Amino acid sequence: MTKTFRYGLYGVGRIGRVHGSIVREQGHQIVAIGDEVLAAAEDAQRALAEPDVPLFTDPAAMMAGADLDAVIISSHTKDHARDARPFVDAGIPVYLEKPLTSDLPEAFDFVSAIGSDRTLVQIGLQRRYDEALSHAKTLLDQGLIGSIREIRSILRDQFPPPPTYTSRGLIIDMGIHVADEALWLLGE
């Protein structure tokens, strides 16, 4: 028998809602929905058809007020560490949208808070699970296609971001996938 997990969603713009849909499709429960903007949490509650799930505008309040097995953080990059920290401190597993943080000093501080537990936080670098990329990795590992001399990567989003979306730029938001792919393909 497979366990049904109780998830919290914090940061429920477009990608947060996508994660919520995946959680439900996999047979798990959404037991808390949060966003610093209450209207966004309310919209997600309606879009995910979860009218009885409690809403939160503060991650610490969600941590304290919901019985969670795990949480998915999809807030703005600049808020990732702040929003994930209450869950990390409580030992609740976190799936954190990439990138880890928006600046290096904050990233080092956050990694220090996580400590050596390699199961507490997973960063949303899902490209290595892409079927074509995974196949290329298998061929590389088997020595069937030679050595990598150059990597060219084209990433795009099928939909434009909503007007409320803020970012430090495409290189931060999407380039991290290219860096992760390169490290993974090269076995580093």
JSON list of C-alpha atoms in Angstrom, two decimals:
[
{"chain": "A", "resi": 1, "resn": "MET", "atom": "CA", "xyz": [0.00, 0.00, 0.00]},
{"chain": "A", "resi": 2, "resn": "THR", "atom": "CA", "xyz": [1.32, 3.42, -0.96]},
{"chain": "A", "resi": 3, "resn": "LYS", "atom": "CA", "xyz": [1.27, 6.17, 1.64]},
{"chain": "A", "resi": 4, "resn": "THR", "atom": "CA", "xyz": [-0.81, 9.27, 0.96]},
{"chain": "A", "resi": 5, "resn": "PHE", "atom": "CA", "xyz": [1.20, 12.36, 1.85]},
{"chain": "A", "resi": 6, "resn": "ARG", "atom": "CA", "xyz": [-0.19, 15.62, 3.24]},
{"chain": "A", "resi": 7, "resn": "TYR", "atom": "CA", "xyz": [1.29, 18.58, 1.34]},
{"chain": "A", "resi": 8, "resn": "GLY", "atom": "CA", "xyz": [1.34, 22.28, 1.94]},
{"chain": "A", "resi": 9, "resn": "LEU", "atom": "CA", "xyz": [1.75, 24.65, -1.00]},
{"chain": "A", "resi": 10, "resn": "TYR", "atom": "CA", "xyz": [3.36, 28.00, -0.33]},
{"chain": "A", "resi": 11, "resn": "GLY", "atom": "CA", "xyz": [3.62, 30.45, -3.21]},
{"chain": "A", "resi": 12, "resn": "VAL", "atom": "CA", "xyz": [0.74, 29.57, -5.47]},
{"chain": "A", "resi": 13, "resn": "GLY", "atom": "CA", "xyz": [1.22, 31.46, -8.68]},
{"chain": "A", "resi": 14, "resn": "ARG", "atom": "CA", "xyz": [1.27, 29.49, -11.91]},
{"chain": "A", "resi": 15, "resn": "ILE", "atom": "CA", "xyz": [4.02, 27.01, -11.02]},
{"chain": "A", "resi": 16, "resn": "GLY", "atom": "CA", "xyz": [2.68, 26.54, -7.49]},
{"chain": "A", "resi": 17, "resn": "ARG", "atom": "CA", "xyz": [-0.67, 25.56, -8.94]},
{"chain": "A", "resi": 18, "resn": "VAL", "atom": "CA", "xyz": [1.03, 23.18, -11.37]},
{"chain": "A", "resi": 19, "resn": "HIS", "atom": "CA", "xyz": [2.74, 21.49, -8.42]},
{"chain": "A", "resi": 20, "resn": "GLY", "atom": "CA", "xyz": [-0.60, 21.33, -6.60]},
{"chain": "A", "resi": 21, "resn": "SER", "atom": "CA", "xyz": [-2.23, 19.64, -9.59]},
{"chain": "A", "resi": 22, "resn": "ILE", "atom": "CA", "xyz": [0.59, 17.09, -9.74]},
{"chain": "A", "resi": 23, "resn": "VAL", "atom": "CA", "xyz": [0.24, 16.35, -6.02]},
{"chain": "A", "resi": 24, "resn": "ARG", "atom": "CA", "xyz": [-3.46, 15.63, -6.49]},
{"chain": "A", "resi": 25, "resn": "GLU", "atom": "CA", "xyz": [-2.92, 13.59, -9.69]},
{"chain": "A", "resi": 26, "resn": "GLN", "atom": "CA", "xyz": [-0.52, 11.39, -7.74]},
{"chain": "A", "resi": 27, "resn": "GLY", "atom": "CA", "xyz": [-3.20, 10.71, -5.12]},
{"chain": "A", "resi": 28, "resn": "HIS", "atom": "CA", "xyz": [-1.81, 12.88, -2.33]},
{"chain": "A", "resi": 29, "resn": "GLN", "atom": "CA", "xyz": [-3.61, 15.52, -0.28]},
{"chain": "A", "resi": 30, "resn": "ILE", "atom": "CA", "xyz": [-3.25, 19.28, -0.22]},
{"chain": "A", "resi": 31, "resn": "VAL", "atom": "CA", "xyz": [-3.85, 20.26, 3.40]},
{"chain": "A", "resi": 32, "resn": "ALA", "atom": "CA", "xyz": [-2.63, 23.88, 3.38]},
{"chain": "A", "resi": 33, "resn": "ILE", "atom": "CA", "xyz": [-2.37, 26.63, 0.77]},
{"chain": "A", "resi": 34, "resn": "GLY", "atom": "CA", "xyz": [-0.36, 29.77, 1.34]},
{"chain": "A", "resi": 35, "resn": "ASP", "atom": "CA", "xyz": [0.91, 32.89, -0.35]},
{"chain": "A", "resi": 36, "resn": "GLU", "atom": "CA", "xyz": [1.96, 36.27, 1.00]},
{"chain": "A", "resi": 37, "resn": "VAL", "atom": "CA", "xyz": [-0.92, 37.65, -1.09]},
{"chain": "A", "resi": 38, "resn": "LEU", "atom": "CA", "xyz": [-4.19, 36.28, 0.31]},
{"chain": "A", "resi": 39, "resn": "ALA", "atom": "CA", "xyz": [-6.01, 36.78, -3.01]},
{"chain": "A", "resi": 40, "resn": "ALA", "atom": "CA", "xyz": [-3.47, 34.48, -4.71]},
{"chain": "A", "resi": 41, "resn": "ALA", "atom": "CA", "xyz": [-4.08, 31.80, -2.08]},
{"chain": "A", "resi": 42, "resn": "GLU", "atom": "CA", "xyz": [-7.84, 32.18, -2.53]},
{"chain": "A", "resi": 43, "resn": "ASP", "atom": "CA", "xyz": [-7.49, 31.91, -6.33]},
{"chain": "A", "resi": 44, "resn": "ALA", "atom": "CA", "xyz": [-5.38, 28.77, -5.96]},
{"chain": "A", "resi": 45, "resn": "GLN", "atom": "CA", "xyz": [-7.89, 27.29, -3.53]},
{"chain": "A", "resi": 46, "resn": "ARG", "atom": "CA", "xyz": [-10.61, 27.76, -6.19]},
{"chain": "A", "resi": 47, "resn": "ALA", "atom": "CA", "xyz": [-8.43, 26.62, -9.11]},
{"chain": "A", "resi": 48, "resn": "LEU", "atom": "CA", "xyz": [-7.39, 23.46, -7.27]},
{"chain": "A", "resi": 49, "resn": "ALA", "atom": "CA", "xyz": [-10.98, 22.82, -6.12]},
{"chain": "A", "resi": 50, "resn": "GLU", "atom": "CA", "xyz": [-9.92, 22.68, -2.47]},
{"chain": "A", "resi": 51, "resn": "PRO", "atom": "CA", "xyz": [-12.55, 24.86, -0.76]},
{"chain": "A", "resi": 52, "resn": "ASP", "atom": "CA", "xyz": [-11.98, 23.39, 2.73]},
{"chain": "A", "resi": 53, "resn": "VAL", "atom": "CA", "xyz": [-8.20, 23.66, 2.78]},
{"chain": "A", "resi": 54, "resn": "PRO", "atom": "CA", "xyz": [-7.00, 26.38, 5.18]},
{"chain": "A", "resi": 55, "resn": "LEU", "atom": "CA", "xyz": [-5.23, 29.42, 3.76]},
{"chain": "A", "resi": 56, "resn": "PHE", "atom": "CA", "xyz": [-2.11, 31.09, 5.12]},
{"chain": "A", "resi": 57, "resn": "THR", "atom": "CA", "xyz": [-0.21, 34.29, 4.36]},
{"chain": "A", "resi": 58, "resn": "ASP", "atom": "CA", "xyz": [2.82, 33.40, 6.46]},
{"chain": "A", "resi": 59, "resn": "PRO", "atom": "CA", "xyz": [4.96, 30.25, 6.16]},
{"chain": "A", "resi": 60, "resn": "ALA", "atom": "CA", "xyz": [5.59, 30.07, 9.92]},
{"chain": "A", "resi": 61, "resn": "ALA", "atom": "CA", "xyz": [1.84, 30.16, 10.55]},
{"chain": "A", "resi": 62, "resn": "MET", "atom": "CA", "xyz": [1.35, 27.39, 7.98]},
{"chain": "A", "resi": 63, "resn": "MET", "atom": "CA", "xyz": [4.06, 25.33, 9.65]},
{"chain": "A", "resi": 64, "resn": "ALA", "atom": "CA", "xyz": [2.41, 25.77, 13.04]},
{"chain": "A", "resi": 65, "resn": "GLY", "atom": "CA", "xyz": [-1.17, 25.43, 11.85]},
{"chain": "A", "resi": 66, "resn": "ALA", "atom": "CA", "xyz": [-1.13, 22.49, 9.46]},
{"chain": "A", "resi": 67, "resn": "ASP", "atom": "CA", "xyz": [-0.28, 18.80, 9.86]},
{"chain": "A", "resi": 68, "resn": "LEU", "atom": "CA", "xyz": [2.22, 18.41, 7.00]},
{"chain": "A", "resi": 69, "resn": "ASP", "atom": "CA", "xyz": [4.32, 15.58, 5.65]},
{"chain": "A", "resi": 70, "resn": "ALA", "atom": "CA", "xyz": [6.01, 17.91, 3.14]},
{"chain": "A", "resi": 71, "resn": "VAL", "atom": "CA", "xyz": [5.74, 21.37, 1.63]},
{"chain": "A", "resi": 72, "resn": "ILE", "atom": "CA", "xyz": [6.27, 22.76, -1.85]},
{"chain": "A", "resi": 73, "resn": "ILE", "atom": "CA", "xyz": [7.69, 26.29, -1.95]},
{"chain": "A", "resi": 74, "resn": "SER", "atom": "CA", "xyz": [7.06, 28.14, -5.22]},
{"chain": "A", "resi": 75, "resn": "SER", "atom": "CA", "xyz": [7.23, 31.73, -4.04]},
{"chain": "A", "resi": 76, "resn": "HIS", "atom": "CA", "xyz": [9.35, 34.47, -5.63]},
{"chain": "A", "resi": 77, "resn": "THR", "atom": "CA", "xyz": [13.04, 33.57, -5.80]},
{"chain": "A", "resi": 78, "resn": "LYS", "atom": "CA", "xyz": [13.91, 36.43, -3.47]},
{"chain": "A", "resi": 79, "resn": "ASP", "atom": "CA", "xyz": [11.68, 34.82, -0.82]},
{"chain": "A", "resi": 80, "resn": "HIS", "atom": "CA", "xyz": [12.69, 31.15, -1.21]},
{"chain": "A", "resi": 81, "resn": "ALA", "atom": "CA", "xyz": [14.97, 30.89, 1.81]},
{"chain": "A", "resi": 82, "resn": "ARG", "atom": "CA", "xyz": [12.71, 33.00, 4.03]},
{"chain": "A", "resi": 83, "resn": "ASP", "atom": "CA", "xyz": [9.64, 30.97, 3.10]},
{"chain": "A", "resi": 84, "resn": "ALA", "atom": "CA", "xyz": [11.32, 27.56, 3.38]},
{"chain": "A", "resi": 85, "resn": "ARG", "atom": "CA", "xyz": [13.17, 28.25, 6.63]},
{"chain": "A", "resi": 86, "resn": "PRO", "atom": "CA", "xyz": [10.30, 27.52, 9.11]},
{"chain": "A", "resi": 87, "resn": "PHE", "atom": "CA", "xyz": [9.80, 24.11, 7.50]},
{"chain": "A", "resi": 88, "resn": "VAL", "atom": "CA", "xyz": [13.53, 23.35, 7.38]},
{"chain": "A", "resi": 89, "resn": "ASP", "atom": "CA", "xyz": [13.86, 24.31, 11.04]},
{"chain": "A", "resi": 90, "resn": "ALA", "atom": "CA", "xyz": [10.99, 21.95, 11.90]},
{"chain": "A", "resi": 91, "resn": "GLY", "atom": "CA", "xyz": [12.43, 19.07, 9.84]},
{"chain": "A", "resi": 92, "resn": "ILE", "atom": "CA", "xyz": [9.56, 19.10, 7.31]},
{"chain": "A", "resi": 93, "resn": "PRO", "atom": "CA", "xyz": [10.81, 18.01, 3.85]},
{"chain": "A", "resi": 94, "resn": "VAL", "atom": "CA", "xyz": [10.75, 20.85, 1.32]},
{"chain": "A", "resi": 95, "resn": "TYR", "atom": "CA", "xyz": [10.52, 20.77, -2.46]},
{"chain": "A", "resi": 96, "resn": "LEU", "atom": "CA", "xyz": [11.89, 24.20, -3.33]},
{"chain": "A", "resi": 97, "resn": "GLU", "atom": "CA", "xyz": [11.51, 25.77, -6.74]},
{"chain": "A", "resi": 98, "resn": "LYS", "atom": "CA", "xyz": [14.82, 26.75, -8.25]},
{"chain": "A", "resi": 99, "resn": "PRO", "atom": "CA", "xyz": [17.00, 28.66, -7.73]},
{"chain": "A", "resi": 100, "resn": "LEU", "atom": "CA", "xyz": [17.88, 28.21, -4.08]},
{"chain": "A", "resi": 101, "resn": "THR", "atom": "CA", "xyz": [18.01, 31.96, -3.36]},
{"chain": "A", "resi": 102, "resn": "SER", "atom": "CA", "xyz": [18.61, 35.17, -5.24]},
{"chain": "A", "resi": 103, "resn": "ASP", "atom": "CA", "xyz": [22.07, 35.92, -3.82]},
{"chain": "A", "resi": 104, "resn": "LEU", "atom": "CA", "xyz": [25.12, 34.00, -2.73]},
{"chain": "A", "resi": 105, "resn": "PRO", "atom": "CA", "xyz": [25.45, 35.11, 0.93]},
{"chain": "A", "resi": 106, "resn": "GLU", "atom": "CA", "xyz": [21.83, 34.15, 1.56]},
{"chain": "A", "resi": 107, "resn": "ALA", "atom": "CA", "xyz": [22.41, 30.81, -0.19]},
{"chain": "A", "resi": 108, "resn": "PHE", "atom": "CA", "xyz": [25.37, 30.00, 2.08]},
{"chain": "A", "resi": 109, "resn": "ASP", "atom": "CA", "xyz": [23.33, 30.93, 5.17]},
{"chain": "A", "resi": 110, "resn": "PHE", "atom": "CA", "xyz": [20.41, 28.79, 4.01]},
{"chain": "A", "resi": 111, "resn": "VAL", "atom": "CA", "xyz": [22.62, 25.79, 3.22]},
{"chain": "A", "resi": 112, "resn": "SER", "atom": "CA", "xyz": [24.14, 26.14, 6.68]},
{"chain": "A", "resi": 113, "resn": "ALA", "atom": "CA", "xyz": [20.63, 26.02, 8.18]},
{"chain": "A", "resi": 114, "resn": "ILE", "atom": "CA", "xyz": [19.84, 22.88, 6.19]},
{"chain": "A", "resi": 115, "resn": "GLY", "atom": "CA", "xyz": [22.98, 21.23, 7.50]},
{"chain": "A", "resi": 116, "resn": "SER", "atom": "CA", "xyz": [24.09, 17.81, 6.32]},
{"chain": "A", "resi": 117, "resn": "ASP", "atom": "CA", "xyz": [20.60, 16.32, 5.89]},
{"chain": "A", "resi": 118, "resn": "ARG", "atom": "CA", "xyz": [20.50, 15.46, 2.19]},
{"chain": "A", "resi": 119, "resn": "THR", "atom": "CA", "xyz": [16.80, 14.53, 2.34]},
{"chain": "A", "resi": 120, "resn": "LEU", "atom": "CA", "xyz": [15.39, 17.74, 3.81]},
{"chain": "A", "resi": 121, "resn": "VAL", "atom": "CA", "xyz": [15.37, 19.98, 0.72]},
{"chain": "A", "resi": 122, "resn": "GLN", "atom": "CA", "xyz": [15.05, 19.10, -2.96]},
{"chain": "A", "resi": 123, "resn": "ILE", "atom": "CA", "xyz": [15.61, 21.87, -5.48]},
{"chain": "A", "resi": 124, "resn": "GLY", "atom": "CA", "xyz": [13.26, 21.88, -8.49]},
{"chain": "A", "resi": 125, "resn": "LEU", "atom": "CA", "xyz": [15.84, 20.92, -11.11]},
{"chain": "A", "resi": 126, "resn": "GLN", "atom": "CA", "xyz": [13.67, 18.46, -12.97]},
{"chain": "A", "resi": 127, "resn": "ARG", "atom": "CA", "xyz": [15.29, 18.72, -16.42]},
{"chain": "A", "resi": 128, "resn": "ARG", "atom": "CA", "xyz": [17.52, 15.72, -15.75]},
{"chain": "A", "resi": 129, "resn": "TYR", "atom": "CA", "xyz": [14.31, 13.64, -15.70]},
{"chain": "A", "resi": 130, "resn": "ASP", "atom": "CA", "xyz": [13.39, 14.79, -19.22]},
{"chain": "A", "resi": 131, "resn": "GLU", "atom": "CA", "xyz": [13.17, 11.65, -21.38]},
{"chain": "A", "resi": 132, "resn": "ALA", "atom": "CA", "xyz": [15.47, 12.87, -24.18]},
{"chain": "A", "resi": 133, "resn": "LEU", "atom": "CA", "xyz": [18.08, 14.26, -21.80]},
{"chain": "A", "resi": 134, "resn": "SER", "atom": "CA", "xyz": [18.00, 11.10, -19.70]},
{"chain": "A", "resi": 135, "resn": "HIS", "atom": "CA", "xyz": [18.53, 9.02, -22.84]},
{"chain": "A", "resi": 136, "resn": "ALA", "atom": "CA", "xyz": [21.51, 11.18, -23.85]},
{"chain": "A", "resi": 137, "resn": "LYS", "atom": "CA", "xyz": [22.99, 10.68, -20.36]},
{"chain": "A", "resi": 138, "resn": "THR", "atom": "CA", "xyz": [22.64, 6.90, -20.70]},
{"chain": "A", "resi": 139, "resn": "LEU", "atom": "CA", "xyz": [24.37, 6.96, -24.09]},
{"chain": "A", "resi": 140, "resn": "LEU", "atom": "CA", "xyz": [27.16, 9.16, -22.69]},
{"chain": "A", "resi": 141, "resn": "ASP", "atom": "CA", "xyz": [27.65, 6.91, -19.68]},
{"chain": "A", "resi": 142, "resn": "GLN", "atom": "CA", "xyz": [27.87, 3.86, -21.97]},
{"chain": "A", "resi": 143, "resn": "GLY", "atom": "CA", "xyz": [30.45, 5.60, -24.16]},
{"chain": "A", "resi": 144, "resn": "LEU", "atom": "CA", "xyz": [28.22, 5.32, -27.23]},
{"chain": "A", "resi": 145, "resn": "ILE", "atom": "CA", "xyz": [28.30, 8.96, -28.35]},
{"chain": "A", "resi": 146, "resn": "GLY", "atom": "CA", "xyz": [31.79, 10.09, -27.45]},
{"chain": "A", "resi": 147, "resn": "SER", "atom": "CA", "xyz": [32.87, 12.99, -25.30]},
{"chain": "A", "resi": 148, "resn": "ILE", "atom": "CA", "xyz": [31.03, 16.25, -24.75]},
{"chain": "A", "resi": 149, "resn": "ARG", "atom": "CA", "xyz": [32.85, 19.14, -26.41]},
{"chain": "A", "resi": 150, "resn": "GLU", "atom": "CA", "xyz": [30.07, 21.70, -26.39]},
{"chain": "A", "resi": 151, "resn": "ILE", "atom": "CA", "xyz": [26.59, 21.99, -24.92]},
{"chain": "A", "resi": 152, "resn": "ARG", "atom": "CA", "xyz": [23.89, 24.04, -26.60]},
{"chain": "A", "resi": 153, "resn": "SER", "atom": "CA", "xyz": [20.65, 24.37, -24.75]},
{"chain": "A", "resi": 154, "resn": "ILE", "atom": "CA", "xyz": [17.42, 26.04, -25.72]},
{"chain": "A", "resi": 155, "resn": "LEU", "atom": "CA", "xyz": [14.92, 26.64, -22.97]},
{"chain": "A", "resi": 156, "resn": "ARG", "atom": "CA", "xyz": [11.63, 28.42, -23.30]},
{"chain": "A", "resi": 157, "resn": "ASP", "atom": "CA", "xyz": [8.40, 28.70, -21.43]},
{"chain": "A", "resi": 158, "resn": "GLN", "atom": "CA", "xyz": [5.24, 27.80, -23.30]},
{"chain": "A", "resi": 159, "resn": "PHE", "atom": "CA", "xyz": [3.35, 30.65, -21.63]},
{"chain": "A", "resi": 160, "resn": "PRO", "atom": "CA", "xyz": [4.41, 34.22, -20.84]},
{"chain": "A", "resi": 161, "resn": "PRO", "atom": "CA", "xyz": [4.74, 35.04, -17.15]},
{"chain": "A", "resi": 162, "resn": "PRO", "atom": "CA", "xyz": [1.83, 36.77, -15.44]},
{"chain": "A", "resi": 163, "resn": "PRO", "atom": "CA", "xyz": [2.02, 40.55, -14.96]},
{"chain": "A", "resi": 164, "resn": "THR", "atom": "CA", "xyz": [2.77, 40.09, -11.24]},
{"chain": "A", "resi": 165, "resn": "TYR", "atom": "CA", "xyz": [5.89, 38.01, -11.95]},
{"chain": "A", "resi": 166, "resn": "THR", "atom": "CA", "xyz": [9.18, 39.57, -10.89]},
{"chain": "A", "resi": 167, "resn": "SER", "atom": "CA", "xyz": [12.61, 38.19, -11.62]},
{"chain": "A", "resi": 168, "resn": "ARG", "atom": "CA", "xyz": [16.30, 39.03, -11.62]},
{"chain": "A", "resi": 169, "resn": "GLY", "atom": "CA", "xyz": [16.36, 37.78, -15.19]},
{"chain": "A", "resi": 170, "resn": "LEU", "atom": "CA", "xyz": [16.18, 34.81, -17.49]},
{"chain": "A", "resi": 171, "resn": "ILE", "atom": "CA", "xyz": [19.73, 33.70, -16.73]},
{"chain": "A", "resi": 172, "resn": "ILE", "atom": "CA", "xyz": [18.87, 33.32, -13.04]},
{"chain": "A", "resi": 173, "resn": "ASP", "atom": "CA", "xyz": [15.48, 31.72, -13.64]},
{"chain": "A", "resi": 174, "resn": "MET", "atom": "CA", "xyz": [16.28, 29.41, -16.54]},
{"chain": "A", "resi": 175, "resn": "GLY", "atom": "CA", "xyz": [20.08, 29.36, -16.77]},
{"chain": "A", "resi": 176, "resn": "ILE", "atom": "CA", "xyz": [20.25, 27.32, -13.58]},
{"chain": "A", "resi": 177, "resn": "HIS", "atom": "CA", "xyz": [18.71, 24.43, -15.55]},
{"chain": "A", "resi": 178, "resn": "VAL", "atom": "CA", "xyz": [21.49, 24.66, -18.14]},
{"chain": "A", "resi": 179, "resn": "ALA", "atom": "CA", "xyz": [24.15, 24.66, -15.42]},
{"chain": "A", "resi": 180, "resn": "ASP", "atom": "CA", "xyz": [22.55, 21.65, -13.70]},
{"chain": "A", "resi": 181, "resn": "GLU", "atom": "CA", "xyz": [22.23, 19.77, -16.99]},
{"chain": "A", "resi": 182, "resn": "ALA", "atom": "CA", "xyz": [25.88, 20.38, -17.85]},
{"chain": "A", "resi": 183, "resn": "LEU", "atom": "CA", "xyz": [27.12, 19.24, -14.44]},
{"chain": "A", "resi": 184, "resn": "TRP", "atom": "CA", "xyz": [24.91, 16.16, -14.57]},
{"chain": "A", "resi": 185, "resn": "LEU", "atom": "CA", "xyz": [25.78, 15.20, -18.15]},
{"chain": "A", "resi": 186, "resn": "LEU", "atom": "CA", "xyz": [29.49, 15.60, -17.36]},
{"chain": "A", "resi": 187, "resn": "GLY", "atom": "CA", "xyz": [29.18, 13.54, -14.18]},
{"chain": "A", "resi": 188, "resn": "GLU", "atom": "CA", "xyz": [30.40, 16.35, -11.94]}
]
